[in-house]
Amino acid sequence: MDLQLTGKTALVTGASTPGIGRAIAAELAREGVTVAIAARRGELLRKVAQEIKAAGYAEPVVLEADLYDPATPERLAAAACDRLGRVDILVNAAGGSRPIPFDAPVETWEEGMMVNFFRLRELTHALLPAMIQSKWGRIINITGSSEPRNVNVANAAKAAVHAWAKGLSRDMGKYGITINSIQPGRIKSEQMTRQHPTEESRREFSQREIPAGRFGEPGELADLAVFLASPRAGYITGTVIPVDGGMKRFAF
Ligand SMILES: NC(=O)c1ccc[n+]([C@@H]2O[C@H](COP(=O)([O-])OP(=O)(O)OC[C@H]3O[C@@H](n4cnc5c(N)ncnc54)[C@H](OP(=O)(O)O)[C@@H]3O)[C@@H](O)[C@H]2O)c1
C-alpha cells in the first residue's frame, strides 16, 4: 500500500528513548516524511537522529524541549515550523505512567496532568492554525488504558485527552484535519522496563493479562500511527484505538 506520505513533515514528541515515539519517528522517516524529534535529553535525540540517517532516511531535526516549561508548546511549535517549513503531522508521544497514593498532594496531580494532558493540548493548539490554513493535518495522541488498576494521574490525563480530542475532531473535520488516539497496552520501552524490570515479571504479566502472550514491539504500534498519519486514513477521526495484544477486557 502506498501511504502517500512522501514529502510530508512531522513533529514527534517523546522520541528520545527506545520506545513508542522513536519507533514512530523512524517509521515516518522510512515513508519519506521529514521528521523533527523532541524531548528533554538532547544527547539521546541526536543518537536517534543519527540512527535514522544511518538507515538511509532523511536526518531528523533535533529539538530539545521540556514540556514542564509553560513556554515550550509555543516555542516548540515555532521551532518545528521554522526548521521543517510546516508541520503536517503531530505525534504526541511524550508522557508516562504516574501511579500515586490516594492522598497525594495537589502538586503531584498537577505534574502528571501537565505532561500527559495540558502541554499536549497546548502544543496541538499551537500547530492547528497553520494546519487549518493548509486544509490538511494529522494529530496522533499516544494515550493509555481506560481501565485504571489503581489511582494513576496518567489514567485521568489520558481520559482527558480522549474527551478533548473527540470534541476537537468534530471542529477540525471540515479542514481536512484528523485527530486520533492510540492506547498502548504493554509496549516495550524505557518506562515499561522500569515497571516490569525482569524477563520473568514480563512473562508472568503477559500470561495473566495479555491474550497475545507477550509485550508488544514499538514498531507494532508505529505501523498504526503511520497509517493514521497518512492521507489514506482521512476518514478515520475522533477514534481511540488500542494496540495491546487484546489486553483490554471490555468490548466498549
Ligand atoms: N509503553 C507502553 O506500553 C505504554 C502504556 C501506556 C501508555 N503509554 C504512553 O505512551 C507514550 C510513550 O510511552 P513510552 O512507554 O514509549 O515511554 P518512554 O520510553 O518512557 O518515553 C517517554 C518519552 O517522553 C519524554 N518526556 C517525558 N517527560 C517529558 C517532558 N517533561 N518534556 C519532554 N519530553 C518528555 C521522554 O524524553 P526525555 O526524558 O528525554 O524528556 C521520552 O522520550 C507515553 O505518553 C505513555 O504514557 C505507553
PDB file of C-alpha atoms and ligand atoms in Angstrom:
ATOM      1  CA  MET A   1       0.000   0.000   0.000  1.00  0.00           C
ATOM      2  CA  ASP A   2       1.398   3.398  -0.922  1.00  0.00           C
ATOM      3  CA  LEU A   3       0.759   5.564   2.138  1.00  0.00           C
ATOM      4  CA  GLN A   4       1.256   8.753   0.105  1.00  0.00           C
ATOM      5  CA  LEU A   5       3.394  10.249   2.854  1.00  0.00           C
ATOM      6  CA  THR A   6       6.429  11.273   0.800  1.00  0.00           C
ATOM      7  CA  GLY A   7       7.163  14.965   1.252  1.00  0.00           C
ATOM      8  CA  LYS A   8       5.090  15.384   4.405  1.00  0.00           C
ATOM      9  CA  THR A   9       6.556  16.784   7.622  1.00  0.00           C
ATOM     10  CA  ALA A  10       6.065  15.632  11.214  1.00  0.00           C
ATOM     11  CA  LEU A  11       6.863  16.624  14.783  1.00  0.00           C
ATOM     12  CA  VAL A  12       7.142  13.665  17.166  1.00  0.00           C
ATOM     13  CA  THR A  13       7.458  14.315  20.907  1.00  0.00           C
ATOM     14  CA  GLY A  14       8.821  11.728  23.337  1.00  0.00           C
ATOM     15  CA  ALA A  15      11.222  10.317  20.755  1.00  0.00           C
ATOM     16  CA  SER A  16      14.422  10.180  22.823  1.00  0.00           C
ATOM     17  CA  THR A  17      14.050   6.672  24.284  1.00  0.00           C
ATOM     18  CA  PRO A  18      13.842   3.253  22.621  1.00  0.00           C
ATOM     19  CA  GLY A  19      10.058   3.367  22.942  1.00  0.00           C
ATOM     20  CA  ILE A  20       6.962   4.436  21.063  1.00  0.00           C
ATOM     21  CA  GLY A  21       7.918   7.964  19.943  1.00  0.00           C
ATOM     22  CA  ARG A  22      11.233   6.872  18.492  1.00  0.00           C
ATOM     23  CA  ALA A  23       9.652   3.961  16.595  1.00  0.00           C
ATOM     24  CA  ILE A  24       7.020   6.266  15.080  1.00  0.00           C
ATOM     25  CA  ALA A  25       9.666   8.821  14.066  1.00  0.00           C
ATOM     26  CA  ALA A  26      11.715   6.072  12.386  1.00  0.00           C
ATOM     27  CA  GLU A  27       8.722   4.611  10.524  1.00  0.00           C
ATOM     28  CA  LEU A  28       7.591   8.054   9.341  1.00  0.00           C
ATOM     29  CA  ALA A  29      11.120   8.733   8.069  1.00  0.00           C
ATOM     30  CA  ARG A  30      11.060   5.389   6.257  1.00  0.00           C
ATOM     31  CA  GLU A  31       7.863   6.539   4.487  1.00  0.00           C
ATOM     32  CA  GLY A  32       9.591   9.683   3.199  1.00  0.00           C
ATOM     33  CA  VAL A  33       8.421  12.086   5.920  1.00  0.00           C
ATOM     34  CA  THR A  34      10.835  14.766   7.156  1.00  0.00           C
ATOM     35  CA  VAL A  35      10.703  14.485  10.914  1.00  0.00           C
ATOM     36  CA  ALA A  36      11.519  16.678  13.913  1.00  0.00           C
ATOM     37  CA  ILE A  37      12.007  14.822  17.182  1.00  0.00           C
ATOM     38  CA  ALA A  38      11.572  16.398  20.621  1.00  0.00           C
ATOM     39  CA  ALA A  39      12.267  15.529  24.262  1.00  0.00           C
ATOM     40  CA  ARG A  40      14.467  16.796  27.101  1.00  0.00           C
ATOM     41  CA  ARG A  41      17.534  14.586  26.567  1.00  0.00           C
ATOM     42  CA  GLY A  42      19.294  16.095  23.547  1.00  0.00           C
ATOM     43  CA  GLU A  43      22.102  13.558  23.589  1.00  0.00           C
ATOM     44  CA  LEU A  44      19.638  10.695  23.130  1.00  0.00           C
ATOM     45  CA  LEU A  45      17.707  12.599  20.454  1.00  0.00           C
ATOM     46  CA  ARG A  46      20.905  13.163  18.464  1.00  0.00           C
ATOM     47  CA  LYS A  47      21.639   9.429  18.683  1.00  0.00           C
ATOM     48  CA  VAL A  48      18.152   8.634  17.348  1.00  0.00           C
ATOM     49  CA  ALA A  49      18.646  11.137  14.509  1.00  0.00           C
ATOM     50  CA  GLN A  50      21.973   9.503  13.595  1.00  0.00           C
ATOM     51  CA  GLU A  51      20.415   6.024  13.634  1.00  0.00           C
ATOM     52  CA  ILE A  52      17.642   7.112  11.279  1.00  0.00           C
ATOM     53  CA  LYS A  53      20.165   8.807   8.974  1.00  0.00           C
ATOM     54  CA  ALA A  54      22.421   5.726   9.046  1.00  0.00           C
ATOM     55  CA  ALA A  55      19.427   3.626   7.965  1.00  0.00           C
ATOM     56  CA  GLY A  56      19.287   5.732   4.792  1.00  0.00           C
ATOM     57  CA  TYR A  57      16.475   8.166   5.579  1.00  0.00           C
ATOM     58  CA  ALA A  58      16.344  11.963   5.980  1.00  0.00           C
ATOM     59  CA  GLU A  59      18.115  13.010   9.174  1.00  0.00           C
ATOM     60  CA  PRO A  60      15.557  14.203  11.733  1.00  0.00           C
ATOM     61  CA  VAL A  61      15.714  17.715  13.143  1.00  0.00           C
ATOM     62  CA  VAL A  62      16.512  17.575  16.872  1.00  0.00           C
ATOM     63  CA  LEU A  63      14.554  19.909  19.143  1.00  0.00           C
ATOM     64  CA  GLU A  64      15.351  19.811  22.847  1.00  0.00           C
ATOM     65  CA  ALA A  65      12.195  20.680  24.754  1.00  0.00           C
ATOM     66  CA  ASP A  66      10.974  20.348  28.325  1.00  0.00           C
ATOM     67  CA  LEU A  67       7.207  20.116  28.473  1.00  0.00           C
ATOM     68  CA  TYR A  68       7.159  21.194  32.123  1.00  0.00           C
ATOM     69  CA  ASP A  69       8.084  24.685  30.913  1.00  0.00           C
ATOM     70  CA  PRO A  70       4.916  26.687  30.118  1.00  0.00           C
ATOM     71  CA  ALA A  71       6.703  28.406  27.208  1.00  0.00           C
ATOM     72  CA  THR A  72       7.559  25.104  25.492  1.00  0.00           C
ATOM     73  CA  PRO A  73       4.412  24.491  23.397  1.00  0.00           C
ATOM     74  CA  GLU A  74       4.629  27.837  21.548  1.00  0.00           C
ATOM     75  CA  ARG A  75       8.415  27.676  21.308  1.00  0.00           C
ATOM     76  CA  LEU A  76       8.498  24.067  20.098  1.00  0.00           C
ATOM     77  CA  ALA A  77       5.736  24.646  17.540  1.00  0.00           C
ATOM     78  CA  ALA A  78       7.571  27.708  16.185  1.00  0.00           C
ATOM     79  CA  ALA A  79      10.938  25.897  16.051  1.00  0.00           C
ATOM     80  CA  ALA A  80       9.414  22.895  14.245  1.00  0.00           C
ATOM     81  CA  CYS A  81       7.669  25.129  11.684  1.00  0.00           C
ATOM     82  CA  ASP A  82      10.875  27.097  11.201  1.00  0.00           C
ATOM     83  CA  ARG A  83      13.099  24.024  10.680  1.00  0.00           C
ATOM     84  CA  LEU A  84      10.597  21.919   8.674  1.00  0.00           C
ATOM     85  CA  GLY A  85       8.844  24.702   6.738  1.00  0.00           C
ATOM     86  CA  ARG A  86       5.492  23.494   8.120  1.00  0.00           C
ATOM     87  CA  VAL A  87       4.181  20.686  10.331  1.00  0.00           C
ATOM     88  CA  ASP A  88       1.666  18.374   8.635  1.00  0.00           C
ATOM     89  CA  ILE A  89       1.650  15.670  11.311  1.00  0.00           C
ATOM     90  CA  LEU A  90       1.939  15.964  15.095  1.00  0.00           C
ATOM     91  CA  VAL A  91       2.559  12.848  17.172  1.00  0.00           C
ATOM     92  CA  ASN A  92       2.122  13.498  20.901  1.00  0.00           C
ATOM     93  CA  ALA A  93       4.055  10.613  22.465  1.00  0.00           C
ATOM     94  CA  ALA A  94       5.766  12.323  25.440  1.00  0.00           C
ATOM     95  CA  GLY A  95       4.357  11.286  28.793  1.00  0.00           C
ATOM     96  CA  GLY A  96       4.229   8.396  31.169  1.00  0.00           C
ATOM     97  CA  SER A  97       2.501   6.486  33.929  1.00  0.00           C
ATOM     98  CA  ARG A  98       2.012   8.234  37.322  1.00  0.00           C
ATOM     99  CA  PRO A  99       0.704   5.807  39.972  1.00  0.00           C
ATOM    100  CA  ILE A 100       0.160   7.734  43.227  1.00  0.00           C
ATOM    101  CA  PRO A 101      -1.371   7.213  46.675  1.00  0.00           C
ATOM    102  CA  PHE A 102      -4.943   8.493  47.025  1.00  0.00           C
ATOM    103  CA  ASP A 103      -3.789  11.264  49.403  1.00  0.00           C
ATOM    104  CA  ALA A 104      -1.022  12.597  47.137  1.00  0.00           C
ATOM    105  CA  PRO A 105      -0.625  16.390  47.211  1.00  0.00           C
ATOM    106  CA  VAL A 106      -2.058  18.655  44.547  1.00  0.00           C
ATOM    107  CA  GLU A 107       1.428  19.229  43.055  1.00  0.00           C
ATOM    108  CA  THR A 108       1.652  15.545  42.175  1.00  0.00           C
ATOM    109  CA  TRP A 109      -1.637  15.755  40.292  1.00  0.00           C
ATOM    110  CA  GLU A 110      -0.549  18.933  38.527  1.00  0.00           C
ATOM    111  CA  GLU A 111       2.754  17.391  37.418  1.00  0.00           C
ATOM    112  CA  GLY A 112       1.078  14.331  35.902  1.00  0.00           C
ATOM    113  CA  MET A 113      -1.666  16.312  34.204  1.00  0.00           C
ATOM    114  CA  MET A 114       0.882  18.819  32.905  1.00  0.00           C
ATOM    115  CA  VAL A 115       2.960  16.444  30.824  1.00  0.00           C
ATOM    116  CA  ASN A 116       0.180  13.996  29.899  1.00  0.00           C
ATOM    117  CA  PHE A 117      -2.593  16.468  29.042  1.00  0.00           C
ATOM    118  CA  PHE A 118      -2.107  20.232  29.392  1.00  0.00           C
ATOM    119  CA  ARG A 119       1.114  20.601  27.380  1.00  0.00           C
ATOM    120  CA  LEU A 120      -0.072  18.070  24.810  1.00  0.00           C
ATOM    121  CA  ARG A 121      -3.206  20.165  24.243  1.00  0.00           C
ATOM    122  CA  GLU A 122      -1.254  23.429  24.174  1.00  0.00           C
ATOM    123  CA  LEU A 123       1.260  22.095  21.630  1.00  0.00           C
ATOM    124  CA  THR A 124      -1.553  20.800  19.438  1.00  0.00           C
ATOM    125  CA  HIS A 125      -3.386  24.122  19.585  1.00  0.00           C
ATOM    126  CA  ALA A 126      -0.165  25.973  18.722  1.00  0.00           C
ATOM    127  CA  LEU A 127       0.146  23.957  15.495  1.00  0.00           C
ATOM    128  CA  LEU A 128      -3.505  23.874  14.456  1.00  0.00           C
ATOM    129  CA  PRO A 129      -3.865  27.385  12.926  1.00  0.00           C
ATOM    130  CA  ALA A 130      -1.290  26.563  10.214  1.00  0.00           C
ATOM    131  CA  MET A 131      -2.919  23.158   9.559  1.00  0.00           C
ATOM    132  CA  ILE A 132      -6.300  24.881   9.224  1.00  0.00           C
ATOM    133  CA  GLN A 133      -4.772  27.281   6.729  1.00  0.00           C
ATOM    134  CA  SER A 134      -3.288  24.472   4.636  1.00  0.00           C
ATOM    135  CA  LYS A 135      -6.523  22.452   4.954  1.00  0.00           C
ATOM    136  CA  TRP A 136      -4.707  19.290   5.965  1.00  0.00           C
ATOM    137  CA  GLY A 137      -3.328  17.885   9.186  1.00  0.00           C
ATOM    138  CA  ARG A 138      -2.926  14.811  11.355  1.00  0.00           C
ATOM    139  CA  ILE A 139      -2.813  14.718  15.168  1.00  0.00           C
ATOM    140  CA  ILE A 140      -1.985  11.389  16.814  1.00  0.00           C
ATOM    141  CA  ASN A 141      -2.013  11.129  20.604  1.00  0.00           C
ATOM    142  CA  ILE A 142      -0.362   8.212  22.353  1.00  0.00           C
ATOM    143  CA  THR A 143      -2.591   7.821  25.391  1.00  0.00           C
ATOM    144  CA  GLY A 144      -3.221   4.740  27.539  1.00  0.00           C
ATOM    145  CA  SER A 145      -5.700   2.390  29.111  1.00  0.00           C
ATOM    146  CA  SER A 146      -9.237   3.442  30.074  1.00  0.00           C
ATOM    147  CA  GLU A 147      -9.280   0.645  32.677  1.00  0.00           C
ATOM    148  CA  PRO A 148      -7.496   2.010  35.787  1.00  0.00           C
ATOM    149  CA  ARG A 149      -5.989  -0.591  38.163  1.00  0.00           C
ATOM    150  CA  ASN A 150      -5.360   1.950  40.945  1.00  0.00           C
ATOM    151  CA  VAL A 151      -5.075   5.722  41.295  1.00  0.00           C
ATOM    152  CA  ASN A 152      -2.837   6.906  38.486  1.00  0.00           C
ATOM    153  CA  VAL A 153      -2.721  10.519  37.281  1.00  0.00           C
ATOM    154  CA  ALA A 154      -1.947   9.277  33.778  1.00  0.00           C
ATOM    155  CA  ASN A 155      -5.316   7.466  33.556  1.00  0.00           C
ATOM    156  CA  ALA A 156      -7.159  10.707  34.311  1.00  0.00           C
ATOM    157  CA  ALA A 157      -4.928  12.720  31.969  1.00  0.00           C
ATOM    158  CA  LYS A 158      -5.293  10.241  29.095  1.00  0.00           C
ATOM    159  CA  ALA A 159      -9.093  10.200  29.569  1.00  0.00           C
ATOM    160  CA  ALA A 160      -8.978  13.998  29.314  1.00  0.00           C
ATOM    161  CA  VAL A 161      -7.035  13.646  26.057  1.00  0.00           C
ATOM    162  CA  HIS A 162      -9.682  11.259  24.681  1.00  0.00           C
ATOM    163  CA  ALA A 163     -12.561  13.632  25.521  1.00  0.00           C
ATOM    164  CA  TRP A 164     -10.760  16.751  24.284  1.00  0.00           C
ATOM    165  CA  ALA A 165      -9.583  15.019  21.088  1.00  0.00           C
ATOM    166  CA  LYS A 166     -13.128  13.834  20.305  1.00  0.00           C
ATOM    167  CA  GLY A 167     -14.522  17.358  20.557  1.00  0.00           C
ATOM    168  CA  LEU A 168     -11.627  18.811  18.597  1.00  0.00           C
ATOM    169  CA  SER A 169     -12.037  16.232  15.840  1.00  0.00           C
ATOM    170  CA  ARG A 170     -15.605  17.434  15.317  1.00  0.00           C
ATOM    171  CA  ASP A 171     -14.453  21.040  14.947  1.00  0.00           C
ATOM    172  CA  MET A 172     -11.487  20.198  12.697  1.00  0.00           C
ATOM    173  CA  GLY A 173     -13.082  17.749  10.264  1.00  0.00           C
ATOM    174  CA  LYS A 174     -14.055  20.467   7.813  1.00  0.00           C
ATOM    175  CA  TYR A 175     -10.399  21.478   7.462  1.00  0.00           C
ATOM    176  CA  GLY A 176      -9.169  18.019   6.494  1.00  0.00           C
ATOM    177  CA  ILE A 177      -7.577  17.552   9.909  1.00  0.00           C
ATOM    178  CA  THR A 178      -7.980  14.254  11.766  1.00  0.00           C
ATOM    179  CA  ILE A 179      -7.339  13.677  15.464  1.00  0.00           C
ATOM    180  CA  ASN A 180      -6.955  10.146  16.803  1.00  0.00           C
ATOM    181  CA  SER A 181      -5.597   8.476  19.929  1.00  0.00           C
ATOM    182  CA  ILE A 182      -3.748   5.175  20.266  1.00  0.00           C
ATOM    183  CA  GLN A 183      -3.867   3.276  23.567  1.00  0.00           C
ATOM    184  CA  PRO A 184      -0.755   1.162  24.128  1.00  0.00           C
ATOM    185  CA  GLY A 185      -1.201  -1.883  26.354  1.00  0.00           C
ATOM    186  CA  ARG A 186       2.302  -3.094  27.236  1.00  0.00           C
ATOM    187  CA  ILE A 187       4.718  -1.917  24.541  1.00  0.00           C
ATOM    188  CA  LYS A 188       8.455  -2.340  25.221  1.00  0.00           C
ATOM    189  CA  SER A 189      10.001   0.991  26.250  1.00  0.00           C
ATOM    190  CA  GLU A 190      12.079   2.719  28.905  1.00  0.00           C
ATOM    191  CA  GLN A 191       9.144   3.085  31.305  1.00  0.00           C
ATOM    192  CA  MET A 192       7.996  -0.498  30.678  1.00  0.00           C
ATOM    193  CA  THR A 193      11.470  -1.712  31.634  1.00  0.00           C
ATOM    194  CA  ARG A 194      11.134   0.301  34.853  1.00  0.00           C
ATOM    195  CA  GLN A 195       7.676  -1.126  35.600  1.00  0.00           C
ATOM    196  CA  HIS A 196       8.483  -4.733  34.610  1.00  0.00           C
ATOM    197  CA  PRO A 197      12.261  -4.999  35.129  1.00  0.00           C
ATOM    198  CA  THR A 198      12.793  -8.729  34.688  1.00  0.00           C
ATOM    199  CA  GLU A 199      12.029 -11.160  31.887  1.00  0.00           C
ATOM    200  CA  GLU A 200      10.211 -13.284  34.448  1.00  0.00           C
ATOM    201  CA  SER A 201       7.938 -10.402  35.577  1.00  0.00           C
ATOM    202  CA  ARG A 202       7.118  -9.630  31.944  1.00  0.00           C
ATOM    203  CA  ARG A 203       6.330 -13.284  31.233  1.00  0.00           C
ATOM    204  CA  GLU A 204       4.137 -13.587  34.333  1.00  0.00           C
ATOM    205  CA  PHE A 205       2.197 -10.403  33.461  1.00  0.00           C
ATOM    206  CA  SER A 206       1.809 -11.424  29.825  1.00  0.00           C
ATOM    207  CA  GLN A 207       0.451 -14.875  30.666  1.00  0.00           C
ATOM    208  CA  ARG A 208      -2.049 -13.385  33.127  1.00  0.00           C
ATOM    209  CA  GLU A 209      -3.204 -10.292  31.228  1.00  0.00           C
ATOM    210  CA  ILE A 210      -2.338 -10.317  27.525  1.00  0.00           C
ATOM    211  CA  PRO A 211      -4.129 -12.720  25.162  1.00  0.00           C
ATOM    212  CA  ALA A 212      -1.255 -12.387  22.681  1.00  0.00           C
ATOM    213  CA  GLY A 213       1.002 -13.682  25.480  1.00  0.00           C
ATOM    214  CA  ARG A 214       3.787 -11.095  25.175  1.00  0.00           C
ATOM    215  CA  PHE A 215       4.682  -7.414  25.322  1.00  0.00           C
ATOM    216  CA  GLY A 216       4.399  -5.555  22.014  1.00  0.00           C
ATOM    217  CA  GLU A 217       7.255  -4.151  19.968  1.00  0.00           C
ATOM    218  CA  PRO A 218       7.210  -0.345  19.498  1.00  0.00           C
ATOM    219  CA  GLY A 219       7.148  -0.917  15.737  1.00  0.00           C
ATOM    220  CA  GLU A 220       3.842  -2.797  16.027  1.00  0.00           C
ATOM    221  CA  LEU A 221       2.218   0.372  17.367  1.00  0.00           C
ATOM    222  CA  ALA A 222       4.153   2.620  14.985  1.00  0.00           C
ATOM    223  CA  ASP A 223       2.583   0.830  11.994  1.00  0.00           C
ATOM    224  CA  LEU A 224      -0.867   2.026  13.067  1.00  0.00           C
ATOM    225  CA  ALA A 225       0.370   5.535  13.868  1.00  0.00           C
ATOM    226  CA  VAL A 226       1.950   5.866  10.426  1.00  0.00           C
ATOM    227  CA  PHE A 227      -1.247   4.698   8.740  1.00  0.00           C
ATOM    228  CA  LEU A 228      -3.323   7.197  10.766  1.00  0.00           C
ATOM    229  CA  ALA A 229      -0.827   9.897   9.759  1.00  0.00           C
ATOM    230  CA  SER A 230      -1.271   9.136   6.086  1.00  0.00           C
ATOM    231  CA  PRO A 231      -3.665  10.666   3.564  1.00  0.00           C
ATOM    232  CA  ARG A 232      -5.223   7.184   3.241  1.00  0.00           C
ATOM    233  CA  ALA A 233      -6.671   7.481   6.763  1.00  0.00           C
ATOM    234  CA  GLY A 234      -8.597  10.677   6.035  1.00  0.00           C
ATOM    235  CA  TYR A 235     -11.969   9.156   7.000  1.00  0.00           C
ATOM    236  CA  ILE A 236     -10.779   7.996  10.443  1.00  0.00           C
ATOM    237  CA  THR A 237     -11.064  10.681  13.103  1.00  0.00           C
ATOM    238  CA  GLY A 238     -12.124  11.100  16.738  1.00  0.00           C
ATOM    239  CA  THR A 239     -11.220   7.483  17.492  1.00  0.00           C
ATOM    240  CA  VAL A 240      -9.399   5.762  20.349  1.00  0.00           C
ATOM    241  CA  ILE A 241      -7.685   2.593  19.148  1.00  0.00           C
ATOM    242  CA  PRO A 242      -5.914   0.095  21.436  1.00  0.00           C
ATOM    243  CA  VAL A 243      -2.702  -1.661  20.406  1.00  0.00           C
ATOM    244  CA  ASP A 244      -2.472  -4.073  23.299  1.00  0.00           C
ATOM    245  CA  GLY A 245      -2.420  -7.710  22.149  1.00  0.00           C
ATOM    246  CA  GLY A 246      -6.032  -7.979  23.356  1.00  0.00           C
ATOM    247  CA  MET A 247      -5.319  -6.818  26.935  1.00  0.00           C
ATOM    248  CA  LYS A 248      -8.371  -4.531  27.100  1.00  0.00           C
ATOM    249  CA  ARG A 249     -11.093  -6.505  28.866  1.00  0.00           C
ATOM    250  CA  PHE A 250     -14.241  -4.676  27.799  1.00  0.00           C
ATOM    251  CA  ALA A 251     -15.814  -4.547  24.378  1.00  0.00           C
ATOM    252  CA  PHE A 252     -16.556  -0.800  24.561  1.00  0.00           C
TER     253      PHE A 252
HETATM  254  N1  LIG B   1       4.819   1.637  26.605  1.00  0.00           N
HETATM  255  C1  LIG B   1       3.564   1.343  26.947  1.00  0.00           C
HETATM  256  O1  LIG B   1       3.170   0.177  26.968  1.00  0.00           O
HETATM  257  C2  LIG B   1       2.609   2.435  27.321  1.00  0.00           C
HETATM  258  C3  LIG B   1       1.441   2.115  28.008  1.00  0.00           C
HETATM  259  C4  LIG B   1       0.522   3.117  28.280  1.00  0.00           C
HETATM  260  C5  LIG B   1       0.775   4.413  27.851  1.00  0.00           C
HETATM  261  N2  LIG B   1       1.924   4.709  27.195  1.00  0.00           N
HETATM  262  C6  LIG B   1       2.139   6.090  26.740  1.00  0.00           C
HETATM  263  O2  LIG B   1       2.843   6.120  25.523  1.00  0.00           O
HETATM  264  C7  LIG B   1       3.701   7.263  25.467  1.00  0.00           C
HETATM  265  C8  LIG B   1       5.117   6.796  25.146  1.00  0.00           C
HETATM  266  O3  LIG B   1       5.472   5.894  26.171  1.00  0.00           O
HETATM  267  P1  LIG B   1       6.791   5.011  26.187  1.00  0.00           P
HETATM  268  O4  LIG B   1       6.458   3.841  27.008  1.00  0.00           O
HETATM  269  O5  LIG B   1       7.371   4.861  24.823  1.00  0.00           O
HETATM  270  O6  LIG B   1       7.681   5.994  27.089  1.00  0.00           O
HETATM  271  P2  LIG B   1       9.209   6.144  27.413  1.00  0.00           P
HETATM  272  O7  LIG B   1      10.069   5.203  26.654  1.00  0.00           O
HETATM  273  O8  LIG B   1       9.319   6.182  28.872  1.00  0.00           O
HETATM  274  O9  LIG B   1       9.431   7.599  26.799  1.00  0.00           O
HETATM  275  C9  LIG B   1       8.776   8.737  27.264  1.00  0.00           C
HETATM  276  C10 LIG B   1       9.204   9.897  26.397  1.00  0.00           C
HETATM  277  O10 LIG B   1       8.577  11.094  26.872  1.00  0.00           O
HETATM  278  C11 LIG B   1       9.572  12.100  27.005  1.00  0.00           C
HETATM  279  N3  LIG B   1       9.202  13.018  28.070  1.00  0.00           N
HETATM  280  C12 LIG B   1       8.808  12.695  29.326  1.00  0.00           C
HETATM  281  N4  LIG B   1       8.635  13.808  30.045  1.00  0.00           N
HETATM  282  C13 LIG B   1       8.909  14.868  29.226  1.00  0.00           C
HETATM  283  C14 LIG B   1       8.942  16.261  29.397  1.00  0.00           C
HETATM  284  N5  LIG B   1       8.650  16.847  30.569  1.00  0.00           N
HETATM  285  N6  LIG B   1       9.272  17.040  28.345  1.00  0.00           N
HETATM  286  C15 LIG B   1       9.583  16.481  27.151  1.00  0.00           C
HETATM  287  N7  LIG B   1       9.581  15.160  26.934  1.00  0.00           N
HETATM  288  C16 LIG B   1       9.268  14.364  27.974  1.00  0.00           C
HETATM  289  C17 LIG B   1      10.843  11.322  27.342  1.00  0.00           C
HETATM  290  O11 LIG B   1      12.002  12.038  26.963  1.00  0.00           O
HETATM  291  P3  LIG B   1      13.004  12.786  27.957  1.00  0.00           P
HETATM  292  O12 LIG B   1      13.007  12.039  29.242  1.00  0.00           O
HETATM  293  O13 LIG B   1      14.307  12.742  27.203  1.00  0.00           O
HETATM  294  O14 LIG B   1      12.450  14.159  28.072  1.00  0.00           O
HETATM  295  C18 LIG B   1      10.700  10.108  26.425  1.00  0.00           C
HETATM  296  O15 LIG B   1      11.180  10.405  25.138  1.00  0.00           O
HETATM  297  C19 LIG B   1       3.571   7.946  26.827  1.00  0.00           C
HETATM  298  O16 LIG B   1       2.691   9.032  26.709  1.00  0.00           O
HETATM  299  C20 LIG B   1       2.996   6.881  27.728  1.00  0.00           C
HETATM  300  O17 LIG B   1       2.191   7.415  28.777  1.00  0.00           O
HETATM  301  C21 LIG B   1       2.846   3.744  26.932  1.00  0.00           C
END
